[in-house]
Amino acid sequence: MKHVVQISLSSLLLMIAVGCGPKWTETESNGIKIVTNEGGKTLGYSTSSGITILTVDRFGFKDLNKNNQLDPYEDWRLPAVDRAKDLASKMSVEQIAGLMLYSRHQSIPAQNRGFFAATYNGKSFSESGAAASDLSDQQKEFLTKDDLRHVLITSVESPEVAAQWNNNMQALVEGIGLGIPSNTSSDPRHGTVANTEYNEGAGGRISMWPSSMGMAATFDPGLIETFGKIAAKEYRALGIATALSPQVDIATEPRWLRVDGTFGENPQLSADMGRAYIDGFQTSSGDKEISDGWGYESVNAMVKHWPGGGSGEAGRDAHYAIGKYAVYPGNNFDMHMIPFTEGAFKLNGKTKMASAVMPYYTISYNQDTKNNENVGNAYNKYIIQDLLRDKYQYEGVVCTDWGVTGDETVLDMFIGGKPWGVEKLTVAERHYKLLMAGVDQFGGNNEKGPVLEAYNMGVKEHGEEFMRARMEQSGVRLLMNIFRTGLFENPYLNPEESKTIVGKPEYMKAGYEAQLKSIVLLKNKANALPLTKNKTVYIPKKFTPAGRNFLGMETPETLEYPVNIEVVKKYFNVTDKPEEADLALVFVNSPYSGIGYNQADVKKGGTGYVPVSLQYGEYTAKEARETSLAGGDPLESFTNRTYKNKKSTATNTTDLGMINDTYKKMKGKPVIVSIKMSHPMVFSEFEKNADAILVHFSVQDQALLDMITGAAEPSALLPIQMPASMQVVEKQAEDVPHDMECHTDDQGNKYDFAFGLNWKGVINDERTAKYKK
């Protein structure tokens, strides 16, 4: 620890005159002071935080704990690990407990009601008169009372509002305690808004890219690394220093609701894409690098979901109690870790490995060979400590998925606790079990009380010295991700700069080009594509019945064009009379039949379990298992979750009618079908009635129209198999990739992994040679 030398003003002026004065200068703008160290780091601090600058060895340093001394953690010349260890040793148990929290979802500004609601001076945002960038009452409370320093944000009003909100938050936490800045995170936020128009040279709200499955369809790790670099710059301009991504689960179970967030079913492709994604996000270079590839343009990547969550029984998802079990009928548990062990933990870049890992909600059923525990992955000491920590030598942060410590309230709703396998423990006991399993952080928890209770449990069992060391161990890991990204030096943003960075024209262009490269051409009978512009086209309107989305929120019935018709009119003449059209364009979504559970079945005396179907029409599960591989929940009186001989129909079965009815109306004229795909599907219901089929994983309408009219040539490949039938789906093993008989179309092409067409025919290139089974 270095003491600051106190000198008089006259002495200071003399020192400057002879060239031995301070090497730093200071400017101020909008309440933020910027300290420029000649040959050193640039610092930023708020005029409202009470922070002063210490001069040591002529350099400026922030006196974050206001003790008028330069502590090692305040010294930007030291390695991040030394600073993190020093700070963790200075933190109280209460402060470390707060550091271990990861907030519930925060929208900026907060919504007036619903899941993301909050108040401003006791009133809803619309009634409060607050600025969109103000902190909510709840945010102020968890930042001050609970010492929380990791915040998950969702929607933001604009980049400049996000930047100012960041500055307000950082000014608050900088002025209290040890001056630890907040590490803000985000789930993926670069998806497309389908009906928006792309204009070259124009900017946007944020660059728009295809989904992870769309990225995988390019089979191009270089492209996804470019995405990571661009996204990281935009994230940092929004104040975001941690990405809750990538999702590298291998999608071996085609019915899983989260297939579209993965890189497909192939473990090597997933490893390569995940590695490139993380390298792009985490790596800073040039004057933006601080050390070891980390720096001011780095974003921590929290790779998910360890040890793989893609094998939920019958495709049911573990956000719900009905989908808590991941099963391994193919004895293929180890393969699911390949994207982590060969990808996320073996980066090409200098940061070496993903800085954080999130385990999935699932119980990896009967895979704990040491303790024989069937509990959620984050609770399982064998999965976290023995495998992740010890076998694979992972030393980064392990953060639970959101809500795992909360109480279960219902079987089939998204919102609620997900304490799978430990339902009978108290909330504090769950925190303690997580700590002892090797977890560092609790996702979706705003209150430190249960963490402190867990600490006290540990003191009783292991002693205070042991538990203090255990808390500091997690503290160091968490602080490393804040130090390495430069937040201790300057967490502040210039809102006007943020506005120019996020969605800048060159980023929008890169995203649009990626969208074009992600569109898969599956069928092109008689070279139906590409089309010449200005033809007359018929586009049927899409009927969507009322239903519920993934969050369980009700969605209204709609009847509308499935594309931006004004954009279509820039390419074609549009008619609502099939007899006047040269061809038809039909835009549909892949079938969605729900989450595999139906309250109507319960009311009829059933168990509630029904098939997750990948076809549009009614499906009867005659080939399903008589007895489920796993089962059991405190809210159920049975363990057999079979749905054999039960029926299911896609909620969007009218999409099938759109295709087949249009085929009849067109009387032999071409029918072009575009499918927005969320997961594999059964094509046999309609494929023969389509002259051309395009598949995409969330792109702008304009990208589809550019592809259809030949402005770009298709180059993407299927990152996952398309089953020949639902009977095939029932017979495949949830944990095994590439094990389905695939659909073969009337042109003789099999819709297998790595299949795709260009204008000349079937694509066979270095990508198919490398990855195709």
Short mmCIF file of C-alpha atoms in Angstrom, two decimals, residues 317-324 406-420 423 548 551-552 595 597 599 602 609 633-636 641:
data_model
loop_
_atom_site.label_atom_id
_atom_site.label_comp_id
_atom_site.label_asym_id
_atom_site.label_seq_id
_atom_site.Cartn_x
_atom_site.Cartn_y
_atom_site.Cartn_z
CA ASP A 317 -37.81 -28.17 -21.69
CA ALA A 318 -36.47 -27.74 -18.16
CA HIS A 319 -37.83 -24.22 -17.74
CA TYR A 320 -40.87 -26.23 -16.72
CA ALA A 321 -41.10 -28.99 -14.08
CA ILE A 322 -42.57 -31.23 -16.76
CA GLY A 323 -39.20 -31.08 -18.59
CA LYS A 324 -36.75 -31.31 -15.70
CA GLY A 406 -36.91 -20.35 -5.89
CA ASP A 407 -39.82 -22.54 -4.85
CA GLU A 408 -41.69 -24.58 -7.43
CA THR A 409 -45.26 -23.34 -7.77
CA VAL A 410 -46.71 -25.03 -10.84
CA LEU A 411 -45.72 -27.76 -13.30
CA ASP A 412 -46.22 -26.03 -16.63
CA MET A 413 -45.51 -22.31 -16.27
CA PHE A 414 -42.29 -20.52 -17.26
CA ILE A 415 -42.36 -18.07 -14.37
CA GLY A 416 -41.59 -19.65 -11.02
CA GLY A 417 -38.78 -21.38 -9.16
CA LYS A 418 -36.87 -24.25 -10.75
CA PRO A 419 -35.26 -26.14 -7.83
CA TRP A 420 -35.25 -29.48 -9.64
CA GLU A 423 -37.63 -29.06 -3.92
CA ARG A 548 -49.54 -18.91 -25.26
CA LEU A 551 -43.19 -17.42 -21.30
CA GLY A 552 -46.75 -18.64 -20.86
CA ILE A 595 -44.54 -27.72 -24.37
CA TYR A 597 -48.23 -30.80 -21.41
CA GLN A 599 -54.20 -28.93 -18.79
CA VAL A 602 -55.53 -33.26 -16.75
CA TYR A 609 -48.39 -35.27 -20.77
CA ASP A 633 -42.14 -34.32 -8.99
CA PRO A 634 -43.59 -33.19 -5.63
CA LEU A 635 -46.64 -31.89 -7.47
CA GLU A 636 -47.29 -35.27 -9.13
CA ARG A 641 -44.67 -39.49 -17.89
#
